[in-house]
Amino acid sequence: MMSKMETPENPEPGPTPVCNVGEAVRGLSTEEQCLTGSEEKEENKLSVEPPIELELDPEAEDVDLNHHRLTRIEGLDCLQKVELLCLRWNQITKIENLYMLTTLQALELYDNQITVIENLNALVNLQTLDISFNRIKKIENLDGLINLKKLFLPANKISKIENIEHLVNLELLELGDNKIRKIENISNLKKLRELYLGKNKIVKLENLEDLNQLEILSVQSNRITILEGLERVTSLQQFYISDNGIQKIEGLDTLMNLETLDLAANQIKTIENLDNNTQITEFWFNDNQLEDWNQLENLKHLPVLETVYMERNPLWQNGKDPNYRRRIKLALPTLIQIDATLCR
């Protein structure tokens, strides 16, 4: 049965009409329902339970079919008012049979076996689309989704940012953990506020100059070696570029709204060029090459600095210096947190 059922406020006498998706689902034991991730996938192979039928309320606005072993999308025609359709953690291989769900605002297909983005153009009211953790190689067939605000495609096999120029209402784009090598084809996304490109193969920060409303940029775990191309992204508030090959802090002068700066796990020896970034409250600098305690003086001009991460730099001395935290606090008295621990 559905995990969430809704009925009309003034139901008519007689039985409520239902539709079912029984042909595409198999029953779950109590033990199997507790499984997630790779454990569930292994257990899936052993299940031989017979098909069951699920009854859906035609008046439901939120429909939850997560963890139901669906292999196909079908039997949803009766959903006249659905706004949220959750199909996470199933075994769906194809996006299909959704054209009648024109009221849909959010579609979740997280963790299935989908290889192609298709058959979505009729969903003109869709605002959120999540096809994370699938097997998609190309961004395509999104032409009709003119009202889309959030697009989640992490953990796929995408090698290029393309075919999204028309998504002019997009506010969030998540493409982490793919095979992307270049930031491109995003200049039309004027309303974009959050861009997540972590764990790809990107070598350069570029083509960001038209993103005037961008507030969050995450390019963690890539192959970037130079801080550049950010001069016009002046609305940026959170910048995550840990685990790259950065050797020098530079190119951040115009980012006067920056509040969180994540430079962890790079190759930086000197703290510098942050004079204009006076709104920084979070400075993450662990796992770099900082040796000189005097470098902390270059953070004193940050009046609202609250948190710093400095562990696993050479000055940390493998955690053996008993005065490590005290020295940081004396240098930066505004701090309320050092590494993962609150200051006393």
mmCIF file of C-alpha atoms in Angstrom:
data_model
loop_
_atom_site.group_PDB
_atom_site.id
_atom_site.type_symbol
_atom_site.label_atom_id
_atom_site.label_comp_id
_atom_site.label_asym_id
_atom_site.label_seq_id
_atom_site.Cartn_x
_atom_site.Cartn_y
_atom_site.Cartn_z
ATOM 1 C CA MET A 1 0.000 0.000 0.000
ATOM 2 C CA MET A 2 1.063 3.590 -0.424
ATOM 3 C CA SER A 3 3.032 5.106 2.470
ATOM 4 C CA LYS A 4 0.962 8.249 2.143
ATOM 5 C CA MET A 5 -2.685 8.219 1.069
ATOM 6 C CA GLU A 6 -4.917 11.234 0.647
ATOM 7 C CA THR A 7 -8.671 11.390 0.153
ATOM 8 C CA PRO A 8 -10.980 14.200 -0.923
ATOM 9 C CA GLU A 9 -12.268 16.525 1.780
ATOM 10 C CA ASN A 10 -15.887 15.692 0.872
ATOM 11 C CA PRO A 11 -15.869 12.149 -0.504
ATOM 12 C CA GLU A 12 -18.869 10.885 -2.424
ATOM 13 C CA PRO A 13 -20.672 7.788 -1.091
ATOM 14 C CA GLY A 14 -19.458 4.446 -2.332
ATOM 15 C CA PRO A 15 -15.988 2.973 -2.874
ATOM 16 C CA THR A 16 -13.050 5.237 -3.734
ATOM 17 C CA PRO A 17 -11.759 4.546 -7.263
ATOM 18 C CA VAL A 18 -8.244 3.167 -7.396
ATOM 19 C CA CYS A 19 -5.579 2.308 -9.907
ATOM 20 C CA ASN A 20 -2.799 -0.214 -9.487
ATOM 21 C CA VAL A 21 0.775 -0.786 -10.601
ATOM 22 C CA GLY A 22 0.856 -4.460 -9.733
ATOM 23 C CA GLU A 23 2.344 -5.717 -12.983
ATOM 24 C CA ALA A 24 5.637 -3.966 -12.360
ATOM 25 C CA VAL A 25 6.205 -4.700 -8.686
ATOM 26 C CA ARG A 26 7.121 -7.627 -6.458
ATOM 27 C CA GLY A 27 6.491 -7.964 -2.736
ATOM 28 C CA LEU A 28 9.052 -7.080 -0.084
ATOM 29 C CA SER A 29 9.641 -8.984 3.117
ATOM 30 C CA THR A 30 10.137 -7.013 6.337
ATOM 31 C CA GLU A 31 13.837 -7.804 6.288
ATOM 32 C CA GLU A 32 14.250 -6.615 2.717
ATOM 33 C CA GLN A 33 12.567 -3.298 3.442
ATOM 34 C CA CYS A 34 15.406 -2.468 5.829
ATOM 35 C CA LEU A 35 18.080 -2.889 3.186
ATOM 36 C CA THR A 36 19.647 0.042 1.339
ATOM 37 C CA GLY A 37 22.444 0.612 -1.172
ATOM 38 C CA SER A 38 24.593 -2.285 -2.276
ATOM 39 C CA GLU A 39 23.177 -4.655 0.378
ATOM 40 C CA GLU A 40 19.702 -4.206 -1.049
ATOM 41 C CA LYS A 41 20.917 -4.804 -4.590
ATOM 42 C CA GLU A 42 22.487 -8.107 -3.537
ATOM 43 C CA GLU A 43 19.329 -9.163 -1.751
ATOM 44 C CA ASN A 44 17.253 -8.209 -4.794
ATOM 45 C CA LYS A 45 18.828 -11.050 -6.729
ATOM 46 C CA LEU A 46 17.559 -13.595 -4.208
ATOM 47 C CA SER A 47 13.937 -12.440 -3.998
ATOM 48 C CA VAL A 48 11.418 -14.613 -5.790
ATOM 49 C CA GLU A 49 8.253 -13.402 -4.090
ATOM 50 C CA PRO A 50 5.113 -13.215 -6.230
ATOM 51 C CA PRO A 51 3.754 -9.970 -7.726
ATOM 52 C CA ILE A 52 1.391 -7.861 -5.642
ATOM 53 C CA GLU A 53 -0.931 -5.025 -6.529
ATOM 54 C CA LEU A 54 -0.622 -1.516 -5.138
ATOM 55 C CA GLU A 55 -3.701 0.640 -4.939
ATOM 56 C CA LEU A 56 -3.225 4.351 -5.599
ATOM 57 C CA ASP A 57 -5.539 7.131 -4.514
ATOM 58 C CA PRO A 58 -6.488 9.204 -7.603
ATOM 59 C CA GLU A 59 -6.770 12.286 -5.367
ATOM 60 C CA ALA A 60 -3.272 11.943 -3.895
ATOM 61 C CA GLU A 61 -0.895 14.876 -4.339
ATOM 62 C CA ASP A 62 2.158 13.045 -2.950
ATOM 63 C CA VAL A 63 2.739 9.501 -4.203
ATOM 64 C CA ASP A 64 5.522 7.452 -2.617
ATOM 65 C CA LEU A 65 6.649 4.340 -4.508
ATOM 66 C CA ASN A 66 10.160 4.217 -3.080
ATOM 67 C CA HIS A 67 11.680 0.770 -2.468
ATOM 68 C CA HIS A 68 8.965 -1.124 -4.344
ATOM 69 C CA ARG A 69 11.064 -3.118 -6.835
ATOM 70 C CA LEU A 70 9.346 -1.456 -9.767
ATOM 71 C CA THR A 71 10.845 -2.432 -13.097
ATOM 72 C CA ARG A 72 8.540 -0.233 -15.186
ATOM 73 C CA ILE A 73 6.639 3.020 -14.816
ATOM 74 C CA GLU A 74 3.018 2.168 -15.597
ATOM 75 C CA GLY A 75 -0.504 2.222 -14.241
ATOM 76 C CA LEU A 76 -0.338 5.816 -13.024
ATOM 77 C CA ASP A 77 -2.964 7.256 -15.387
ATOM 78 C CA CYS A 78 -5.520 7.767 -12.623
ATOM 79 C CA LEU A 79 -3.372 10.217 -10.641
ATOM 80 C CA GLN A 80 -5.301 13.380 -11.405
ATOM 81 C CA LYS A 81 -3.732 15.710 -8.841
ATOM 82 C CA VAL A 82 -0.273 14.320 -8.212
ATOM 83 C CA GLU A 83 2.422 16.935 -7.591
ATOM 84 C CA LEU A 84 5.200 14.781 -6.111
ATOM 85 C CA LEU A 85 6.016 11.327 -7.476
ATOM 86 C CA CYS A 86 8.750 9.397 -5.666
ATOM 87 C CA LEU A 87 10.203 6.374 -7.451
ATOM 88 C CA ARG A 88 13.524 6.110 -5.631
ATOM 89 C CA TRP A 89 15.415 2.852 -5.098
ATOM 90 C CA ASN A 90 13.660 0.740 -7.713
ATOM 91 C CA GLN A 91 14.822 -1.170 -10.790
ATOM 92 C CA ILE A 92 13.350 1.090 -13.457
ATOM 93 C CA THR A 93 15.243 1.091 -16.746
ATOM 94 C CA LYS A 94 13.159 3.502 -18.819
ATOM 95 C CA ILE A 95 11.355 6.807 -18.257
ATOM 96 C CA GLU A 96 7.907 6.274 -19.787
ATOM 97 C CA ASN A 97 4.139 6.567 -19.345
ATOM 98 C CA LEU A 98 4.244 9.907 -17.542
ATOM 99 C CA TYR A 99 2.761 12.150 -20.240
ATOM 100 C CA MET A 100 -0.654 12.302 -18.552
ATOM 101 C CA LEU A 101 0.740 13.569 -15.225
ATOM 102 C CA THR A 102 0.686 17.238 -16.223
ATOM 103 C CA THR A 103 0.161 18.411 -12.627
ATOM 104 C CA LEU A 104 3.499 16.930 -11.586
ATOM 105 C CA GLN A 105 5.912 19.393 -9.970
ATOM 106 C CA ALA A 106 8.574 17.042 -8.613
ATOM 107 C CA LEU A 107 9.774 13.704 -10.010
ATOM 108 C CA GLU A 108 12.302 11.580 -8.121
ATOM 109 C CA LEU A 109 13.993 8.692 -9.940
ATOM 110 C CA TYR A 110 17.033 8.447 -7.682
ATOM 111 C CA ASP A 111 18.960 5.139 -7.755
ATOM 112 C CA ASN A 112 17.411 3.184 -10.613
ATOM 113 C CA GLN A 113 18.886 1.752 -13.813
ATOM 114 C CA ILE A 114 17.908 4.478 -16.273
ATOM 115 C CA THR A 115 20.223 5.024 -19.240
ATOM 116 C CA VAL A 116 18.418 7.749 -21.233
ATOM 117 C CA ILE A 117 16.579 10.951 -20.317
ATOM 118 C CA GLU A 118 13.373 10.802 -22.365
ATOM 119 C CA ASN A 119 9.581 11.168 -22.467
ATOM 120 C CA LEU A 120 9.406 14.150 -20.115
ATOM 121 C CA ASN A 121 8.374 17.020 -22.386
ATOM 122 C CA ALA A 122 4.689 16.849 -21.443
ATOM 123 C CA LEU A 123 5.522 17.654 -17.819
ATOM 124 C CA VAL A 124 5.432 21.410 -18.330
ATOM 125 C CA ASN A 125 4.825 22.151 -14.640
ATOM 126 C CA LEU A 126 7.805 20.146 -13.421
ATOM 127 C CA GLN A 127 10.060 22.159 -11.118
ATOM 128 C CA THR A 128 12.303 19.464 -9.621
ATOM 129 C CA LEU A 129 13.808 16.506 -11.483
ATOM 130 C CA ASP A 130 16.091 14.045 -9.705
ATOM 131 C CA ILE A 131 17.700 11.247 -11.741
ATOM 132 C CA SER A 132 20.737 10.828 -9.491
ATOM 133 C CA PHE A 133 22.603 7.507 -9.285
ATOM 134 C CA ASN A 134 21.591 6.045 -12.631
ATOM 135 C CA ARG A 135 23.454 5.175 -15.836
ATOM 136 C CA ILE A 136 22.888 8.285 -17.939
ATOM 137 C CA LYS A 137 25.634 9.262 -20.379
ATOM 138 C CA LYS A 138 24.104 12.357 -21.956
ATOM 139 C CA ILE A 139 21.985 15.331 -20.900
ATOM 140 C CA GLU A 140 19.169 15.501 -23.454
ATOM 141 C CA ASN A 141 15.428 15.695 -24.113
ATOM 142 C CA LEU A 142 14.652 18.382 -21.542
ATOM 143 C CA ASP A 143 13.239 20.865 -24.051
ATOM 144 C CA GLY A 144 9.710 20.984 -22.644
ATOM 145 C CA LEU A 145 10.706 21.519 -19.021
ATOM 146 C CA ILE A 146 10.636 25.308 -19.197
ATOM 147 C CA ASN A 147 9.662 25.702 -15.533
ATOM 148 C CA LEU A 148 12.371 23.448 -14.144
ATOM 149 C CA LYS A 149 14.130 24.980 -11.130
ATOM 150 C CA LYS A 150 16.177 22.080 -9.758
ATOM 151 C CA LEU A 151 17.997 19.413 -11.769
ATOM 152 C CA PHE A 152 19.871 16.607 -10.004
ATOM 153 C CA LEU A 153 22.070 14.324 -12.133
ATOM 154 C CA PRO A 154 24.998 13.319 -9.887
ATOM 155 C CA ALA A 155 26.574 9.867 -9.950
ATOM 156 C CA ASN A 156 25.896 9.113 -13.602
ATOM 157 C CA LYS A 157 28.250 8.785 -16.567
ATOM 158 C CA ILE A 158 27.822 12.241 -18.091
ATOM 159 C CA SER A 159 30.880 13.604 -19.911
ATOM 160 C CA LYS A 160 29.584 16.985 -21.115
ATOM 161 C CA ILE A 161 27.378 19.835 -19.895
ATOM 162 C CA GLU A 162 24.969 20.337 -22.795
ATOM 163 C CA ASN A 163 21.358 20.801 -23.867
ATOM 164 C CA ILE A 164 20.366 22.875 -20.838
ATOM 165 C CA GLU A 165 20.649 26.380 -22.301
ATOM 166 C CA HIS A 166 16.855 26.687 -22.537
ATOM 167 C CA LEU A 167 16.322 25.948 -18.829
ATOM 168 C CA VAL A 168 16.282 29.659 -18.031
ATOM 169 C CA ASN A 169 14.442 29.216 -14.721
ATOM 170 C CA LEU A 170 16.977 26.775 -13.330
ATOM 171 C CA GLU A 171 18.156 27.720 -9.832
ATOM 172 C CA LEU A 172 20.069 24.570 -8.853
ATOM 173 C CA LEU A 173 22.197 22.278 -11.017
ATOM 174 C CA GLU A 174 23.867 19.211 -9.486
ATOM 175 C CA LEU A 175 26.277 17.289 -11.724
ATOM 176 C CA GLY A 176 28.730 15.914 -9.187
ATOM 177 C CA ASP A 177 30.454 12.548 -9.574
ATOM 178 C CA ASN A 178 30.370 12.342 -13.366
ATOM 179 C CA LYS A 179 33.040 12.504 -16.071
ATOM 180 C CA ILE A 180 32.785 16.187 -16.991
ATOM 181 C CA ARG A 181 36.000 17.869 -18.152
ATOM 182 C CA LYS A 182 34.830 21.409 -18.895
ATOM 183 C CA ILE A 183 32.440 24.008 -17.468
ATOM 184 C CA GLU A 184 30.415 25.116 -20.500
ATOM 185 C CA ASN A 185 26.978 25.876 -21.953
ATOM 186 C CA ILE A 186 25.622 27.504 -18.790
ATOM 187 C CA SER A 187 25.732 31.209 -19.726
ATOM 188 C CA ASN A 188 21.944 31.348 -20.266
ATOM 189 C CA LEU A 189 21.194 30.158 -16.744
ATOM 190 C CA LYS A 190 20.848 33.676 -15.341
ATOM 191 C CA LYS A 191 18.796 32.540 -12.330
ATOM 192 C CA LEU A 192 21.215 29.830 -11.240
ATOM 193 C CA ARG A 193 21.995 30.105 -7.524
ATOM 194 C CA GLU A 194 23.654 26.757 -6.795
ATOM 195 C CA LEU A 195 26.100 24.879 -9.025
ATOM 196 C CA TYR A 196 27.602 21.567 -7.880
ATOM 197 C CA LEU A 197 30.350 20.035 -10.020
ATOM 198 C CA GLY A 198 32.392 18.122 -7.456
ATOM 199 C CA LYS A 199 34.213 14.898 -8.251
ATOM 200 C CA ASN A 200 34.606 15.360 -11.992
ATOM 201 C CA LYS A 201 37.635 15.888 -14.234
ATOM 202 C CA ILE A 202 37.477 19.673 -14.585
ATOM 203 C CA VAL A 203 40.839 21.402 -15.061
ATOM 204 C CA LYS A 204 39.806 25.075 -15.241
ATOM 205 C CA LEU A 205 37.330 27.538 -13.739
ATOM 206 C CA GLU A 206 35.712 29.164 -16.775
ATOM 207 C CA ASN A 207 32.464 30.355 -18.366
ATOM 208 C CA LEU A 208 31.010 31.515 -15.061
ATOM 209 C CA GLU A 209 30.924 35.241 -15.783
ATOM 210 C CA ASP A 210 27.217 35.419 -16.678
ATOM 211 C CA LEU A 211 25.987 33.725 -13.510
ATOM 212 C CA ASN A 212 25.123 36.957 -11.725
ATOM 213 C CA GLN A 213 22.965 35.303 -9.066
ATOM 214 C CA LEU A 214 25.242 32.382 -8.222
ATOM 215 C CA GLU A 215 25.575 31.984 -4.452
ATOM 216 C CA ILE A 216 27.049 28.487 -4.074
ATOM 217 C CA LEU A 217 29.786 26.999 -6.253
ATOM 218 C CA SER A 218 31.209 23.563 -5.489
ATOM 219 C CA VAL A 219 34.067 22.166 -7.575
ATOM 220 C CA GLN A 220 35.625 19.884 -4.990
ATOM 221 C CA SER A 221 37.750 16.911 -6.079
ATOM 222 C CA ASN A 222 38.633 18.032 -9.579
ATOM 223 C CA ARG A 223 41.919 18.876 -11.311
ATOM 224 C CA ILE A 224 41.928 22.664 -10.969
ATOM 225 C CA THR A 225 45.300 24.311 -10.299
ATOM 226 C CA ILE A 226 44.549 28.062 -10.549
ATOM 227 C CA LEU A 227 41.917 30.247 -8.881
ATOM 228 C CA GLU A 228 40.573 32.291 -11.789
ATOM 229 C CA GLY A 229 37.446 33.201 -13.730
ATOM 230 C CA LEU A 230 35.479 34.366 -10.697
ATOM 231 C CA GLU A 231 35.809 38.133 -11.073
ATOM 232 C CA ARG A 232 32.191 38.672 -12.119
ATOM 233 C CA VAL A 233 30.564 36.121 -9.842
ATOM 234 C CA THR A 234 30.215 38.781 -7.163
ATOM 235 C CA SER A 235 27.116 37.290 -5.535
ATOM 236 C CA LEU A 236 29.038 34.173 -4.467
ATOM 237 C CA GLN A 237 28.591 33.341 -0.774
ATOM 238 C CA GLN A 238 29.939 29.785 -0.546
ATOM 239 C CA PHE A 239 32.912 28.513 -2.550
ATOM 240 C CA TYR A 240 34.113 24.914 -2.215
ATOM 241 C CA ILE A 241 37.301 23.985 -4.062
ATOM 242 C CA SER A 242 38.928 21.450 -1.744
ATOM 243 C CA ASP A 243 40.933 18.492 -3.020
ATOM 244 C CA ASN A 244 42.347 20.104 -6.149
ATOM 245 C CA GLY A 245 45.857 21.274 -7.049
ATOM 246 C CA ILE A 246 45.668 24.918 -5.953
ATOM 247 C CA GLN A 247 49.021 26.406 -4.885
ATOM 248 C CA LYS A 248 48.114 30.071 -4.385
ATOM 249 C CA ILE A 249 45.152 32.039 -3.024
ATOM 250 C CA GLU A 250 44.285 34.591 -5.701
ATOM 251 C CA GLY A 251 41.479 35.842 -7.916
ATOM 252 C CA LEU A 252 38.988 36.313 -5.071
ATOM 253 C CA ASP A 253 39.209 40.108 -4.700
ATOM 254 C CA THR A 254 35.730 40.849 -6.069
ATOM 255 C CA LEU A 255 33.966 38.217 -3.969
ATOM 256 C CA MET A 256 33.045 40.584 -1.160
ATOM 257 C CA ASN A 257 29.942 38.573 -0.220
ATOM 258 C CA LEU A 258 31.910 35.387 0.383
ATOM 259 C CA GLU A 259 31.047 33.756 3.720
ATOM 260 C CA THR A 260 32.413 30.206 3.382
ATOM 261 C CA LEU A 261 35.752 29.503 1.697
ATOM 262 C CA ASP A 262 36.839 25.879 1.434
ATOM 263 C CA LEU A 263 40.450 25.511 0.291
ATOM 264 C CA ALA A 264 41.152 22.269 2.144
ATOM 265 C CA ALA A 265 43.373 19.531 0.729
ATOM 266 C CA ASN A 266 45.314 21.639 -1.734
ATOM 267 C CA GLN A 267 49.009 22.602 -1.906
ATOM 268 C CA ILE A 268 48.931 26.113 -0.462
ATOM 269 C CA LYS A 269 51.781 27.393 1.736
ATOM 270 C CA THR A 270 50.712 31.004 2.258
ATOM 271 C CA ILE A 271 47.506 32.715 3.394
ATOM 272 C CA GLU A 272 47.192 35.843 1.268
ATOM 273 C CA ASN A 273 44.992 38.035 -0.945
ATOM 274 C CA LEU A 274 41.910 37.948 1.276
ATOM 275 C CA ASP A 275 41.826 41.653 2.169
ATOM 276 C CA ASN A 276 38.497 42.273 0.410
ATOM 277 C CA ASN A 277 36.739 39.163 1.706
ATOM 278 C CA THR A 278 35.708 40.646 5.030
ATOM 279 C CA GLN A 279 32.453 38.668 5.271
ATOM 280 C CA ILE A 280 34.159 35.286 5.609
ATOM 281 C CA THR A 281 32.891 33.375 8.645
ATOM 282 C CA GLU A 282 34.145 29.895 7.665
ATOM 283 C CA PHE A 283 37.741 29.324 6.465
ATOM 284 C CA TRP A 284 38.565 25.682 5.764
ATOM 285 C CA PHE A 285 42.303 25.238 5.237
ATOM 286 C CA ASN A 286 43.134 21.796 6.599
ATOM 287 C CA ASP A 287 45.463 19.449 4.698
ATOM 288 C CA ASN A 288 47.564 22.147 3.047
ATOM 289 C CA GLN A 289 51.258 23.068 3.376
ATOM 290 C CA LEU A 290 51.117 25.814 6.003
ATOM 291 C CA GLU A 291 54.253 25.842 8.198
ATOM 292 C CA ASP A 292 54.540 29.401 9.512
ATOM 293 C CA TRP A 293 52.370 30.402 12.475
ATOM 294 C CA ASN A 294 52.773 34.039 11.472
ATOM 295 C CA GLN A 295 50.538 33.365 8.480
ATOM 296 C CA LEU A 296 47.528 33.458 10.796
ATOM 297 C CA GLU A 297 48.079 37.211 11.043
ATOM 298 C CA ASN A 298 46.691 37.438 7.518
ATOM 299 C CA LEU A 299 43.280 36.355 8.815
ATOM 300 C CA LYS A 300 43.049 39.004 11.542
ATOM 301 C CA HIS A 301 41.347 41.499 9.241
ATOM 302 C CA LEU A 302 38.328 39.173 8.896
ATOM 303 C CA PRO A 303 36.073 40.667 11.597
ATOM 304 C CA VAL A 304 33.345 38.002 11.544
ATOM 305 C CA LEU A 305 35.553 34.917 11.226
ATOM 306 C CA GLU A 306 34.093 32.170 13.430
ATOM 307 C CA THR A 307 35.488 28.838 12.219
ATOM 308 C CA VAL A 308 38.856 27.702 10.887
ATOM 309 C CA TYR A 309 40.123 24.262 9.966
ATOM 310 C CA MET A 310 43.923 24.019 10.155
ATOM 311 C CA GLU A 311 44.593 20.409 11.126
ATOM 312 C CA ARG A 312 46.997 18.275 9.112
ATOM 313 C CA ASN A 313 49.082 21.241 8.022
ATOM 314 C CA PRO A 314 52.784 21.061 8.978
ATOM 315 C CA LEU A 315 52.222 23.506 11.862
ATOM 316 C CA TRP A 316 49.744 21.017 13.345
ATOM 317 C CA GLN A 317 52.703 18.649 14.034
ATOM 318 C CA ASN A 318 50.538 15.559 13.708
ATOM 319 C CA GLY A 319 48.435 16.711 16.638
ATOM 320 C CA LYS A 320 51.383 16.587 19.045
ATOM 321 C CA ASP A 321 51.582 20.309 19.828
ATOM 322 C CA PRO A 322 49.619 20.824 23.075
ATOM 323 C CA ASN A 323 49.402 24.558 22.359
ATOM 324 C CA TYR A 324 48.029 24.180 18.831
ATOM 325 C CA ARG A 325 44.475 25.287 19.611
ATOM 326 C CA ARG A 326 45.571 27.940 22.104
ATOM 327 C CA ARG A 327 47.900 29.577 19.596
ATOM 328 C CA ILE A 328 45.168 29.746 16.964
ATOM 329 C CA LYS A 329 42.688 31.225 19.440
ATOM 330 C CA LEU A 330 45.178 33.869 20.592
ATOM 331 C CA ALA A 331 45.885 34.867 17.010
ATOM 332 C CA LEU A 332 42.194 34.908 16.046
ATOM 333 C CA PRO A 333 40.114 35.811 19.122
ATOM 334 C CA THR A 334 36.783 35.957 17.245
ATOM 335 C CA LEU A 335 36.804 32.183 16.678
ATOM 336 C CA ILE A 336 34.097 29.989 18.151
ATOM 337 C CA GLN A 337 35.297 26.772 16.483
ATOM 338 C CA ILE A 338 38.725 25.356 15.625
ATOM 339 C CA ASP A 339 38.681 22.290 13.422
ATOM 340 C CA ALA A 340 35.732 20.150 14.513
ATOM 341 C CA THR A 341 35.698 21.350 18.129
ATOM 342 C CA LEU A 342 34.014 24.382 19.651
ATOM 343 C CA CYS A 343 36.208 26.802 21.557
ATOM 344 C CA ARG A 344 35.779 27.018 25.318
#
